[in-house]
Amino acid sequence: MSEYILKTKELSKKYKNDFALKKINVTIRKGEIYGFIGQNGAGKSTLLRLVTGLAFPSDGTIELFGNDSPNQLTEAQKRMGAVIENPALFPNMSAYENLEVHRLQKGIPGKDCIKNTLELVGLRDTGKKKVKNFSLGMKQRLGLAISLLSDPEFLILDEPTNGLDPMGIVELRELIKKLNQEKGLTVLISSHILSELHQLATCYGIIHKGRLLEELSAKELDEKCRQHLRIKVDNPPMGATVLENNLSTTNFEVMADGTIKLYNYLDDVREVSRTLTNNGLIIEHLSQTGDSLENYFSKLVGGVDHE
Ligand code: ATP
């Protein structure tokens, strides 16, 4: 079996004359939590709707669990759970009763799945409490429970943190982690706030105006946003030698333009400056830098215009 859960190739969606998605190539491997990040209107929901079969592509292909023919795709979609629009909740029913309605609709045999799913999402003790009296966080959990009833392998969540308070966001994050780690679920989760998915996503796709600007692992993102000293000296190779010999560090990189990124000595800039100067180097630039996640995102989407 393919290790890929989802692969889209040159996937496009056009509404009248406008592309909501243009030639998108997304790759999601088994076991990943894929954070799909983009501003409002970037095209996130459109991609999720295409993958779940709620809308159809104008061009390009979707491969799900290794299947890409229309019939196979419909079968493969049954192995997914999704919360895309507000799930249909019955306000005058309890969580259990809501799940029972959805179980019957989906034709899932046996009632055990209801208790197990309520337990999984932390709604086991809600008893007869009606959904209209649930907090937003509880409603989100119930929506998630509905999508988990059929024991999917791939979970798709469209902006599930919308409207949640910080505590609710933390709780949802922990729940998604648990589903990923304990049940081995692969997750695709969209958000317009990169930092909200930080420490949750294992990789990211950044979309802007219908184009996928970047796909990168969490490790690569952390590297890009890592705090460092940015050093420019008149003789970069010598600068590197001085750092190694006189400051006993190899925790730096020399970039193609000769800039040195030094990842330690952040609290001792003077020592770095003194050592470089004492070894005959001229310092052209020395500053502490490193993007915050949101800065990185803004720079990325601010720096392009694909219209
Ligand atoms: P948001 O966070 O605001 O939901 P999004 O990233 O999910 O944004 P989409 O909902 O995918 O963005 O919308 C992408 C673009 O496609 C937008 O310009 C939107 O107006 C347009 N669009 C989406 N659905 C339709 C539709 N059914 N008919 C016409 N245009 C549409």
CSV table of C-alpha atoms and ligand atoms in Angstrom, one decimal:
chain,number,residue,atom,x,y,z
A,1,MET,CA,0.0,0.0,0.0
A,2,SER,CA,1.1,3.5,-0.8
A,3,GLU,CA,2.5,5.4,2.2
A,4,TYR,CA,0.7,8.5,0.8
A,5,ILE,CA,-2.8,9.2,2.0
A,6,LEU,CA,-3.4,12.1,-0.3
A,7,LYS,CA,-1.7,13.4,-3.4
A,8,THR,CA,-3.2,16.1,-5.6
A,9,LYS,CA,-1.7,16.8,-9.0
A,10,GLU,CA,-2.1,20.2,-10.7
A,11,LEU,CA,-5.5,20.4,-9.0
A,12,SER,CA,-7.5,23.4,-10.0
A,13,LYS,CA,-11.0,24.7,-9.3
A,14,LYS,CA,-12.5,27.6,-11.2
A,15,TYR,CA,-15.7,29.5,-10.3
A,16,LYS,CA,-16.8,31.4,-13.3
A,17,ASN,CA,-13.7,33.3,-14.4
A,18,ASP,CA,-11.8,33.0,-11.1
A,19,PHE,CA,-9.5,30.3,-9.9
A,20,ALA,CA,-10.2,29.3,-6.3
A,21,LEU,CA,-7.3,26.8,-6.6
A,22,LYS,CA,-4.7,26.8,-9.3
A,23,LYS,CA,-2.5,23.8,-10.0
A,24,ILE,CA,-2.2,22.6,-6.4
A,25,ASN,CA,0.2,19.8,-5.6
A,26,VAL,CA,-0.3,18.6,-2.1
A,27,THR,CA,1.3,15.5,-0.6
A,28,ILE,CA,0.2,14.0,2.7
A,29,ARG,CA,1.9,10.9,4.1
A,30,LYS,CA,0.4,8.4,6.5
A,31,GLY,CA,0.7,9.4,10.1
A,32,GLU,CA,1.1,13.1,9.4
A,33,ILE,CA,-0.7,16.1,10.9
A,34,TYR,CA,-0.8,18.4,7.9
A,35,GLY,CA,-1.4,22.0,8.7
A,36,PHE,CA,-3.0,23.8,5.8
A,37,ILE,CA,-2.5,27.5,6.3
A,38,GLY,CA,-3.9,30.5,4.4
A,39,GLN,CA,-5.6,33.8,4.8
A,40,ASN,CA,-9.4,34.1,4.4
A,41,GLY,CA,-10.3,33.3,0.9
A,42,ALA,CA,-7.0,31.6,0.1
A,43,GLY,CA,-8.7,28.4,-1.1
A,44,LYS,CA,-8.4,26.1,1.9
A,45,SER,CA,-12.1,25.1,2.1
A,46,THR,CA,-12.1,24.6,-1.6
A,47,LEU,CA,-9.4,22.0,-1.5
A,48,LEU,CA,-11.0,20.2,1.4
A,49,ARG,CA,-14.3,20.2,-0.4
A,50,LEU,CA,-12.7,18.7,-3.5
A,51,VAL,CA,-10.9,16.0,-1.5
A,52,THR,CA,-14.1,15.0,0.4
A,53,GLY,CA,-16.2,15.0,-2.8
A,54,LEU,CA,-18.4,17.9,-1.8
A,55,ALA,CA,-17.2,19.7,-5.0
A,56,PHE,CA,-15.5,18.6,-8.2
A,57,PRO,CA,-12.2,19.7,-9.7
A,58,SER,CA,-12.1,21.8,-12.9
A,59,ASP,CA,-8.8,20.2,-13.7
A,60,GLY,CA,-6.1,18.0,-12.2
A,61,THR,CA,-6.3,14.8,-10.1
A,62,ILE,CA,-6.8,13.7,-6.6
A,63,GLU,CA,-5.2,10.4,-5.4
A,64,LEU,CA,-6.6,9.1,-2.1
A,65,PHE,CA,-5.1,6.0,-0.4
A,66,GLY,CA,-3.5,5.3,-3.8
A,67,ASN,CA,-6.7,5.5,-5.8
A,68,ASP,CA,-7.5,8.1,-8.4
A,69,SER,CA,-10.2,6.8,-10.7
A,70,PRO,CA,-13.7,8.2,-9.9
A,71,ASN,CA,-15.2,4.9,-8.6
A,72,GLN,CA,-12.2,4.1,-6.5
A,73,LEU,CA,-12.1,7.6,-5.2
A,74,THR,CA,-15.7,7.4,-3.9
A,75,GLU,CA,-14.8,4.2,-2.1
A,76,ALA,CA,-11.6,5.8,-0.7
A,77,GLN,CA,-13.6,8.7,0.6
A,78,LYS,CA,-15.5,6.3,2.9
A,79,ARG,CA,-12.2,5.9,4.8
A,80,MET,CA,-12.2,9.6,5.7
A,81,GLY,CA,-14.0,11.6,8.4
A,82,ALA,CA,-14.4,15.3,7.9
A,83,VAL,CA,-15.7,18.4,9.7
A,84,ILE,CA,-16.0,21.0,7.0
A,85,GLU,CA,-19.1,23.0,7.5
A,86,ASN,CA,-20.9,23.4,10.8
A,87,PRO,CA,-22.0,19.8,11.5
A,88,ALA,CA,-25.7,19.2,11.7
A,89,LEU,CA,-26.3,19.0,15.4
A,90,PHE,CA,-29.8,18.6,16.9
A,91,PRO,CA,-29.9,21.2,19.7
A,92,ASN,CA,-32.7,19.5,21.7
A,93,MET,CA,-30.9,16.1,21.9
A,94,SER,CA,-28.0,14.9,24.0
A,95,ALA,CA,-24.6,14.1,22.6
A,96,TYR,CA,-25.5,10.4,22.7
A,97,GLU,CA,-28.7,10.9,20.8
A,98,ASN,CA,-27.0,13.1,18.2
A,99,LEU,CA,-24.5,10.3,17.6
A,100,GLU,CA,-27.2,7.7,17.4
A,101,VAL,CA,-28.9,9.7,14.6
A,102,HIS,CA,-25.7,9.9,12.7
A,103,ARG,CA,-24.9,6.2,13.3
A,104,LEU,CA,-28.2,5.2,11.8
A,105,GLN,CA,-27.8,7.6,8.9
A,106,LYS,CA,-24.4,6.1,8.1
A,107,GLY,CA,-25.6,2.6,8.7
A,108,ILE,CA,-22.9,1.8,11.2
A,109,PRO,CA,-23.8,-1.5,13.0
A,110,GLY,CA,-23.8,-1.7,16.9
A,111,LYS,CA,-24.1,1.0,19.4
A,112,ASP,CA,-20.7,0.5,21.0
A,113,CYS,CA,-19.1,3.0,18.7
A,114,ILE,CA,-21.2,5.8,20.3
A,115,LYS,CA,-19.9,5.2,23.8
A,116,ASN,CA,-16.3,4.7,22.6
A,117,THR,CA,-16.4,7.9,20.5
A,118,LEU,CA,-17.9,10.0,23.3
A,119,GLU,CA,-15.1,8.7,25.6
A,120,LEU,CA,-12.5,9.5,23.0
A,121,VAL,CA,-13.6,13.1,22.6
A,122,GLY,CA,-14.1,13.7,26.3
A,123,LEU,CA,-17.9,14.0,26.2
A,124,ARG,CA,-18.7,10.8,28.1
A,125,ASP,CA,-20.1,12.5,31.1
A,126,THR,CA,-22.5,14.9,29.4
A,127,GLY,CA,-25.4,12.5,30.1
A,128,LYS,CA,-28.8,14.0,29.2
A,129,LYS,CA,-27.5,17.6,28.8
A,130,LYS,CA,-29.0,19.0,25.6
A,131,VAL,CA,-26.6,20.2,22.9
A,132,LYS,CA,-28.1,23.7,23.0
A,133,ASN,CA,-26.6,24.0,26.4
A,134,PHE,CA,-23.1,22.9,25.3
A,135,SER,CA,-20.2,25.3,25.1
A,136,LEU,CA,-18.7,26.0,21.6
A,137,GLY,CA,-15.8,23.7,22.5
A,138,MET,CA,-18.1,20.9,23.4
A,139,LYS,CA,-20.0,21.4,20.1
A,140,GLN,CA,-16.8,21.2,18.2
A,141,ARG,CA,-16.0,18.0,20.0
A,142,LEU,CA,-19.3,16.6,19.1
A,143,GLY,CA,-18.8,17.5,15.5
A,144,LEU,CA,-15.5,15.7,15.7
A,145,ALA,CA,-17.2,12.7,17.3
A,146,ILE,CA,-19.6,12.5,14.4
A,147,SER,CA,-16.8,12.4,11.9
A,148,LEU,CA,-15.0,9.7,14.0
A,149,LEU,CA,-18.0,7.4,14.3
A,150,SER,CA,-17.1,5.3,11.3
A,151,ASP,CA,-13.5,4.9,12.6
A,152,PRO,CA,-11.8,6.8,9.7
A,153,GLU,CA,-8.1,6.6,8.9
A,154,PHE,CA,-7.9,10.1,7.6
A,155,LEU,CA,-9.5,13.1,9.3
A,156,ILE,CA,-10.1,16.4,7.7
A,157,LEU,CA,-10.9,19.5,9.8
A,158,ASP,CA,-11.7,22.9,8.3
A,159,GLU,CA,-10.7,25.7,10.7
A,160,PRO,CA,-11.9,23.8,13.8
A,161,THR,CA,-10.4,26.4,16.2
A,162,ASN,CA,-12.6,29.2,14.8
A,163,GLY,CA,-14.4,30.9,17.7
A,164,LEU,CA,-12.8,28.8,20.4
A,165,ASP,CA,-11.2,30.5,23.4
A,166,PRO,CA,-7.4,29.9,24.1
A,167,MET,CA,-8.3,27.0,26.5
A,168,GLY,CA,-10.6,25.5,23.9
A,169,ILE,CA,-7.8,25.7,21.3
A,170,VAL,CA,-5.4,23.9,23.6
A,171,GLU,CA,-7.9,21.2,24.4
A,172,LEU,CA,-8.7,20.6,20.7
A,173,ARG,CA,-5.0,20.5,19.9
A,174,GLU,CA,-4.5,17.8,22.6
A,175,LEU,CA,-7.4,15.8,21.3
A,176,ILE,CA,-6.1,15.8,17.7
A,177,LYS,CA,-2.6,14.8,19.0
A,178,LYS,CA,-4.2,11.9,20.9
A,179,LEU,CA,-6.1,10.8,17.8
A,180,ASN,CA,-3.0,10.9,15.8
A,181,GLN,CA,-0.7,9.2,18.3
A,182,GLU,CA,-3.0,6.6,19.8
A,183,LYS,CA,-5.3,5.8,16.9
A,184,GLY,CA,-2.8,6.5,14.1
A,185,LEU,CA,-5.1,8.9,12.3
A,186,THR,CA,-3.6,11.0,9.6
A,187,VAL,CA,-5.0,14.6,9.9
A,188,LEU,CA,-5.4,17.5,7.5
A,189,ILE,CA,-6.3,20.6,9.4
A,190,SER,CA,-6.8,24.1,8.0
A,191,SER,CA,-6.3,27.4,9.8
A,192,HIS,CA,-5.6,31.0,9.0
A,193,ILE,CA,-3.3,31.3,12.0
A,194,LEU,CA,0.0,29.5,11.6
A,195,SER,CA,0.9,29.7,15.3
A,196,GLU,CA,-2.3,27.9,16.3
A,197,LEU,CA,-1.1,24.8,14.6
A,198,HIS,CA,2.4,25.1,15.9
A,199,GLN,CA,3.4,22.2,18.1
A,200,LEU,CA,0.6,20.2,16.5
A,201,ALA,CA,1.3,19.9,12.8
A,202,THR,CA,4.1,17.7,11.6
A,203,CYS,CA,4.2,19.5,8.2
A,204,TYR,CA,2.6,22.5,6.6
A,205,GLY,CA,1.2,23.6,3.3
A,206,ILE,CA,1.0,27.3,2.8
A,207,ILE,CA,-1.6,28.5,0.4
A,208,HIS,CA,-2.2,32.0,-0.9
A,209,LYS,CA,-4.7,33.2,-3.6
A,210,GLY,CA,-5.3,29.6,-4.7
A,211,ARG,CA,-1.6,28.7,-5.1
A,212,LEU,CA,0.4,26.5,-2.8
A,213,LEU,CA,3.4,28.6,-2.0
A,214,GLU,CA,5.3,26.2,0.2
A,215,GLU,CA,5.2,22.7,1.7
A,216,LEU,CA,7.6,22.2,4.5
A,217,SER,CA,8.1,20.0,7.6
A,218,ALA,CA,7.7,21.3,11.1
A,219,LYS,CA,11.4,20.9,11.6
A,220,GLU,CA,12.1,23.0,8.5
A,221,LEU,CA,9.7,25.7,9.7
A,222,ASP,CA,11.3,25.7,13.1
A,223,GLU,CA,14.8,26.1,11.5
A,224,LYS,CA,13.5,29.0,9.4
A,225,CYS,CA,12.1,30.7,12.5
A,226,ARG,CA,14.9,29.9,14.8
A,227,GLN,CA,16.5,32.8,16.7
A,228,HIS,CA,20.1,33.5,15.7
A,229,LEU,CA,22.8,36.1,15.4
A,230,ARG,CA,23.2,37.4,11.9
A,231,ILE,CA,26.8,38.3,11.3
A,232,LYS,CA,28.5,39.9,8.3
A,233,VAL,CA,32.3,40.2,8.4
A,234,ASP,CA,34.7,41.2,5.7
A,235,ASN,CA,36.2,37.7,5.5
A,236,PRO,CA,33.5,35.0,6.1
A,237,PRO,CA,35.7,31.9,6.0
A,238,MET,CA,38.0,33.5,8.6
A,239,GLY,CA,34.9,34.5,10.6
A,240,ALA,CA,33.9,30.8,10.7
A,241,THR,CA,37.4,29.8,11.8
A,242,VAL,CA,37.4,32.3,14.6
A,243,LEU,CA,34.0,31.1,15.8
A,244,GLU,CA,35.2,27.6,15.9
A,245,ASN,CA,38.6,28.2,17.4
A,246,ASN,CA,38.0,31.1,19.7
A,247,LEU,CA,34.4,30.7,20.7
A,248,SER,CA,34.5,26.9,20.6
A,249,THR,CA,31.2,26.6,18.6
A,250,THR,CA,30.2,24.8,15.5
A,251,ASN,CA,26.5,25.8,16.0
A,252,PHE,CA,26.5,28.2,13.0
A,253,GLU,CA,25.9,28.2,9.2
A,254,VAL,CA,27.7,30.2,6.5
A,255,MET,CA,25.1,31.2,3.9
A,256,ALA,CA,25.8,31.5,0.2
A,257,ASP,CA,26.1,35.3,0.5
A,258,GLY,CA,28.7,35.0,3.3
A,259,THR,CA,26.3,35.9,6.1
A,260,ILE,CA,26.9,33.7,9.2
A,261,LYS,CA,24.0,32.5,11.2
A,262,LEU,CA,25.1,31.8,14.7
A,263,TYR,CA,22.6,29.9,16.9
A,264,ASN,CA,24.2,30.3,20.3
A,265,TYR,CA,25.8,33.2,22.1
A,266,LEU,CA,22.4,34.9,21.8
A,267,ASP,CA,22.9,36.3,25.3
A,268,ASP,CA,26.4,37.3,24.7
A,269,VAL,CA,26.6,39.4,21.6
A,270,ARG,CA,29.4,41.5,23.0
A,271,GLU,CA,31.6,38.5,23.4
A,272,VAL,CA,31.0,37.6,19.8
A,273,SER,CA,31.7,41.1,18.6
A,274,ARG,CA,34.9,41.4,20.8
A,275,THR,CA,36.3,38.1,19.6
A,276,LEU,CA,35.7,38.8,15.9
A,277,THR,CA,37.3,42.2,16.2
A,278,ASN,CA,40.2,41.0,18.3
A,279,ASN,CA,41.0,38.6,15.5
A,280,GLY,CA,41.3,41.3,12.9
A,281,LEU,CA,37.8,41.0,11.4
A,282,ILE,CA,35.7,44.0,10.4
A,283,ILE,CA,32.1,43.6,11.4
A,284,GLU,CA,29.8,44.9,8.8
A,285,HIS,CA,26.6,43.7,10.5
A,286,LEU,CA,25.7,42.0,13.7
A,287,SER,CA,22.1,41.6,14.9
A,288,GLN,CA,19.9,39.2,16.6
A,289,THR,CA,17.1,37.9,14.3
A,290,GLY,CA,14.7,35.1,13.7
A,291,ASP,CA,11.1,35.3,12.5
A,292,SER,CA,8.1,34.7,14.6
A,293,LEU,CA,5.8,32.2,13.0
A,294,GLU,CA,3.3,34.9,12.0
A,295,ASN,CA,6.1,37.1,10.6
A,296,TYR,CA,7.3,34.3,8.5
A,297,PHE,CA,3.8,33.7,7.2
A,298,SER,CA,3.2,37.4,6.5
A,299,LYS,CA,6.5,37.7,4.7
A,300,LEU,CA,5.7,34.7,2.6
A,301,VAL,CA,2.3,35.8,1.5
A,302,GLY,CA,3.2,39.4,1.4
A,303,GLY,CA,6.1,38.8,-0.9
A,304,VAL,CA,4.2,37.3,-3.7
A,305,ASP,CA,1.4,38.3,-6.0
A,306,HIS,CA,0.3,35.6,-8.4
A,307,GLU,CA,-2.8,37.3,-9.8
B,1,ATP,P1,-12.1,31.1,4.5
B,1,ATP,O1,-11.1,31.0,5.6
B,1,ATP,O2,-12.6,32.6,4.4
B,1,ATP,O3,-13.1,30.1,4.5
B,1,ATP,P2,-10.7,29.7,2.4
B,1,ATP,O4,-9.2,29.8,2.4
B,1,ATP,O5,-11.4,28.5,2.9
B,1,ATP,O6,-11.2,31.0,3.2
B,1,ATP,P3,-12.3,29.3,0.1
B,1,ATP,O7,-13.6,29.3,0.8
B,1,ATP,O8,-11.8,28.0,-0.4
B,1,ATP,O9,-11.2,30.0,1.0
B,1,ATP,O10,-12.5,30.3,-1.1
B,1,ATP,C1,-11.5,30.6,-2.1
B,1,ATP,C2,-12.0,31.5,-3.2
B,1,ATP,O11,-13.1,30.8,-3.9
B,1,ATP,C3,-12.7,32.7,-2.6
B,1,ATP,O12,-12.4,33.8,-3.4
B,1,ATP,C4,-14.2,32.4,-2.6
B,1,ATP,O13,-14.9,33.6,-2.8
B,1,ATP,C5,-14.3,31.6,-3.9
B,1,ATP,N1,-15.4,30.6,-3.8
B,1,ATP,C6,-15.5,29.6,-2.9
B,1,ATP,N2,-16.6,28.9,-3.1
B,1,ATP,C7,-17.2,29.5,-4.1
B,1,ATP,C8,-18.5,29.2,-4.8
B,1,ATP,N3,-19.3,28.2,-4.5
B,1,ATP,N4,-18.8,30.0,-5.8
B,1,ATP,C9,-18.0,31.1,-6.2
B,1,ATP,N5,-16.8,31.4,-5.6
B,1,ATP,C10,-16.5,30.6,-4.6
